[in-house]
Amino acid sequence: SLRTFHAVLLAYKNSNHPSAPTRATNVLKKLNTIHKQYKDASLQPNEITFNTMIGIWSKTSSKAGVEKALAFLEYMEKTQGQIKPDMITYYTVHEAIVSYASSLCREIAAASKQEKDQKEEKIMNLVQKATELYNHVEHLYHQKRNRRKEEEQSSQPTTTSSNPISKSDSSYYFFTKKNHEHLLSAVKSSLS
């Protein structure tokens, strides 16, 4: 079942083993193979699958981790709503970028002039992408908040909101904001 695959992926996400991302990617490939072979819609990877994969790769604090996280995000965005990225998706990709950029900032002090210039260019590109993701998280958060306010003000009482802003949405927004500010501060310190 898909839940079983998710449990395996979550185990890899919680693992600190260096081969966890590669092994998890192999599990995802196996899931895709089984889904296609049996044409079983219940085995189709979904938001949880991809958010978990992004989380696994984001823990690597590496260029490869950022590239994989961005590739998964791009894939999700291209599915035309079948696998829709959510606030967790953008938050986790943002975290991958922040983690890698922060490691580059720490390496700058010991770098030669040529290496420093290369790292600074990488960092600035990462900051640009992180800012895009932060803006996306902020947009989603405010969109949900405004939709909730409109529903509350509507003359038709509803028992539950169709798109409520949850505590986790608020947490992801504020964590993304805090981490983005931390990234900008780290970049400013390392480049000055």
Tab-separated table of C-alpha atoms in Angstrom:
chain	number	residue	atom	x	y	z
A	1	SER	CA	0.000	0.000	0.000
A	2	LEU	CA	1.020	3.628	-0.405
A	3	ARG	CA	1.059	3.989	3.392
A	4	THR	CA	3.696	1.253	3.574
A	5	PHE	CA	5.883	3.063	1.046
A	6	HIS	CA	5.404	6.288	3.003
A	7	ALA	CA	6.482	4.524	6.208
A	8	VAL	CA	9.663	3.319	4.501
A	9	LEU	CA	10.375	6.802	3.118
A	10	LEU	CA	9.753	8.357	6.529
A	11	ALA	CA	12.248	5.916	8.062
A	12	TYR	CA	14.838	7.118	5.553
A	13	LYS	CA	13.939	10.725	6.294
A	14	ASN	CA	14.507	10.135	10.011
A	15	SER	CA	17.759	8.311	9.309
A	16	ASN	CA	21.067	10.122	9.322
A	17	HIS	CA	22.662	7.468	7.134
A	18	PRO	CA	24.526	9.022	4.190
A	19	SER	CA	22.912	6.625	1.711
A	20	ALA	CA	19.346	7.382	2.894
A	21	PRO	CA	18.556	9.804	0.019
A	22	THR	CA	19.752	7.354	-2.633
A	23	ARG	CA	17.933	4.445	-1.026
A	24	ALA	CA	14.743	6.491	-0.693
A	25	THR	CA	14.994	7.444	-4.370
A	26	ASN	CA	15.201	3.737	-5.221
A	27	VAL	CA	12.053	3.125	-3.139
A	28	LEU	CA	10.277	5.884	-5.071
A	29	LYS	CA	11.373	4.315	-8.369
A	30	LYS	CA	10.024	0.954	-7.185
A	31	LEU	CA	6.733	2.597	-6.203
A	32	ASN	CA	6.459	4.211	-9.647
A	33	THR	CA	7.214	0.884	-11.342
A	34	ILE	CA	4.551	-0.952	-9.353
A	35	HIS	CA	2.030	1.857	-9.917
A	36	LYS	CA	2.573	1.747	-13.687
A	37	GLN	CA	2.769	-2.042	-13.914
A	38	TYR	CA	-0.495	-2.671	-12.092
A	39	LYS	CA	-2.199	0.600	-13.075
A	40	ASP	CA	-3.285	0.916	-9.455
A	41	ALA	CA	-4.373	4.480	-8.668
A	42	SER	CA	-4.028	3.803	-4.936
A	43	LEU	CA	-0.266	3.441	-5.452
A	44	GLN	CA	0.212	6.740	-7.256
A	45	PRO	CA	2.800	8.930	-5.501
A	46	ASN	CA	1.164	12.018	-4.000
A	47	GLU	CA	2.027	15.219	-2.123
A	48	ILE	CA	3.072	13.247	0.948
A	49	THR	CA	5.401	11.093	-1.148
A	50	PHE	CA	7.111	14.054	-2.775
A	51	ASN	CA	7.217	16.220	0.342
A	52	THR	CA	8.927	13.340	2.134
A	53	MET	CA	11.433	12.924	-0.706
A	54	ILE	CA	12.167	16.650	-0.656
A	55	GLY	CA	12.650	16.440	3.116
A	56	ILE	CA	15.062	13.522	2.726
A	57	TRP	CA	17.192	15.355	0.183
A	58	SER	CA	17.050	18.671	2.058
A	59	LYS	CA	18.782	17.074	5.054
A	60	THR	CA	21.951	16.573	2.988
A	61	SER	CA	22.835	20.307	3.079
A	62	SER	CA	24.401	19.795	-0.328
A	63	LYS	CA	24.225	21.035	-3.876
A	64	ALA	CA	22.806	17.640	-4.911
A	65	GLY	CA	20.159	17.939	-2.187
A	66	VAL	CA	19.073	21.354	-3.450
A	67	GLU	CA	19.013	20.135	-7.044
A	68	LYS	CA	16.890	17.093	-6.144
A	69	ALA	CA	14.517	19.152	-3.986
A	70	LEU	CA	14.054	21.655	-6.815
A	71	ALA	CA	13.584	18.828	-9.340
A	72	PHE	CA	10.829	17.264	-7.209
A	73	LEU	CA	9.163	20.672	-6.818
A	74	GLU	CA	9.342	21.274	-10.567
A	75	TYR	CA	7.852	17.833	-11.233
A	76	MET	CA	4.982	18.547	-8.843
A	77	GLU	CA	4.305	21.906	-10.483
A	78	LYS	CA	4.205	20.270	-13.928
A	79	THR	CA	1.573	17.678	-12.969
A	80	GLN	CA	-1.139	20.295	-13.596
A	81	GLY	CA	-2.737	19.922	-10.201
A	82	GLN	CA	-2.502	16.143	-9.883
A	83	ILE	CA	0.272	16.465	-7.304
A	84	LYS	CA	-0.065	19.991	-6.011
A	85	PRO	CA	2.808	21.572	-4.074
A	86	ASP	CA	1.642	23.003	-0.767
A	87	MET	CA	3.114	25.168	1.940
A	88	ILE	CA	5.063	22.177	3.287
A	89	THR	CA	6.597	21.610	-0.152
A	90	TYR	CA	7.820	25.185	-0.533
A	91	TYR	CA	8.972	25.352	3.089
A	92	THR	CA	11.022	22.161	2.741
A	93	VAL	CA	12.649	23.218	-0.533
A	94	HIS	CA	13.410	26.591	1.066
A	95	GLU	CA	15.041	24.747	3.970
A	96	ALA	CA	17.220	22.752	1.566
A	97	ILE	CA	18.449	25.977	-0.006
A	98	VAL	CA	18.988	27.739	3.325
A	99	SER	CA	20.944	24.774	4.679
A	100	TYR	CA	23.236	24.544	1.654
A	101	ALA	CA	23.721	28.319	1.350
A	102	SER	CA	24.538	28.533	5.065
A	103	SER	CA	27.205	25.846	4.663
A	104	LEU	CA	28.705	27.810	1.754
A	105	CYS	CA	28.704	30.960	3.900
A	106	ARG	CA	30.696	29.121	6.589
A	107	GLU	CA	33.220	27.942	3.966
A	108	ILE	CA	33.889	31.402	2.543
A	109	ALA	CA	36.282	32.512	5.287
A	110	ALA	CA	38.753	29.720	4.488
A	111	ALA	CA	38.383	29.969	0.698
A	112	SER	CA	40.932	31.337	-1.743
A	113	LYS	CA	40.017	34.465	-3.722
A	114	GLN	CA	38.868	32.421	-6.754
A	115	GLU	CA	36.913	29.947	-4.608
A	116	LYS	CA	35.398	32.830	-2.653
A	117	ASP	CA	34.136	34.473	-5.848
A	118	GLN	CA	32.614	31.188	-7.028
A	119	LYS	CA	30.959	30.541	-3.669
A	120	GLU	CA	29.610	34.097	-3.515
A	121	GLU	CA	28.008	33.664	-6.940
A	122	LYS	CA	26.440	30.354	-5.864
A	123	ILE	CA	25.198	31.942	-2.654
A	124	MET	CA	23.591	34.861	-4.474
A	125	ASN	CA	21.813	32.465	-6.868
A	126	LEU	CA	20.595	30.432	-3.896
A	127	VAL	CA	19.390	33.564	-2.106
A	128	GLN	CA	17.430	34.545	-5.204
A	129	LYS	CA	15.732	31.132	-5.370
A	130	ALA	CA	15.129	31.091	-1.607
A	131	THR	CA	13.508	34.524	-1.861
A	132	GLU	CA	11.181	33.262	-4.611
A	133	LEU	CA	10.177	30.320	-2.422
A	134	TYR	CA	9.727	32.517	0.640
A	135	ASN	CA	7.496	34.843	-1.386
A	136	HIS	CA	5.475	31.832	-2.519
A	137	VAL	CA	5.003	30.602	1.070
A	138	GLU	CA	4.019	34.114	2.131
A	139	HIS	CA	1.527	34.358	-0.736
A	140	LEU	CA	-0.059	30.993	0.123
A	141	TYR	CA	-0.302	31.927	3.775
A	142	HIS	CA	-1.990	35.281	3.115
A	143	GLN	CA	-4.242	33.760	0.456
A	144	LYS	CA	-5.499	31.148	2.914
A	145	ARG	CA	-5.852	33.740	5.676
A	146	ASN	CA	-7.845	36.084	3.432
A	147	ARG	CA	-10.050	33.258	2.182
A	148	ARG	CA	-10.777	32.310	5.782
A	149	LYS	CA	-11.683	35.919	6.656
A	150	GLU	CA	-14.018	36.125	3.654
A	151	GLU	CA	-15.751	32.917	4.705
A	152	GLU	CA	-16.158	34.199	8.248
A	153	GLN	CA	-17.665	37.463	6.980
A	154	SER	CA	-19.957	35.786	4.481
A	155	SER	CA	-23.649	35.904	5.215
A	156	GLN	CA	-23.891	32.138	4.788
A	157	PRO	CA	-22.675	30.413	7.916
A	158	THR	CA	-20.465	27.415	7.290
A	159	THR	CA	-19.692	24.703	9.752
A	160	THR	CA	-16.163	24.203	8.471
A	161	SER	CA	-13.986	26.254	6.231
A	162	SER	CA	-13.188	24.818	2.823
A	163	ASN	CA	-9.617	26.034	3.124
A	164	PRO	CA	-8.847	26.865	6.739
A	165	ILE	CA	-5.577	28.336	7.840
A	166	SER	CA	-4.181	25.856	10.278
A	167	LYS	CA	-1.636	26.205	13.038
A	168	SER	CA	0.787	24.221	10.910
A	169	ASP	CA	0.319	26.673	8.007
A	170	SER	CA	1.116	29.522	10.375
A	171	SER	CA	4.126	27.629	11.712
A	172	TYR	CA	5.491	26.885	8.239
A	173	TYR	CA	5.058	30.516	7.243
A	174	PHE	CA	6.750	31.919	10.346
A	175	PHE	CA	9.571	29.323	10.272
A	176	THR	CA	10.202	30.102	6.612
A	177	LYS	CA	10.248	33.818	7.395
A	178	LYS	CA	12.634	33.356	10.333
A	179	ASN	CA	14.963	31.069	8.372
A	180	HIS	CA	14.953	33.403	5.392
A	181	GLU	CA	15.947	36.303	7.643
A	182	HIS	CA	18.689	34.096	9.130
A	183	LEU	CA	19.956	33.269	5.631
A	184	LEU	CA	20.073	36.934	4.626
A	185	SER	CA	21.941	37.768	7.822
A	186	ALA	CA	24.451	34.932	7.294
A	187	VAL	CA	25.022	36.021	3.703
A	188	LYS	CA	25.526	39.629	4.755
A	189	SER	CA	28.045	38.592	7.415
A	190	SER	CA	29.998	36.269	5.160
A	191	LEU	CA	30.162	38.667	2.221
A	192	SER	CA	31.213	41.730	4.194
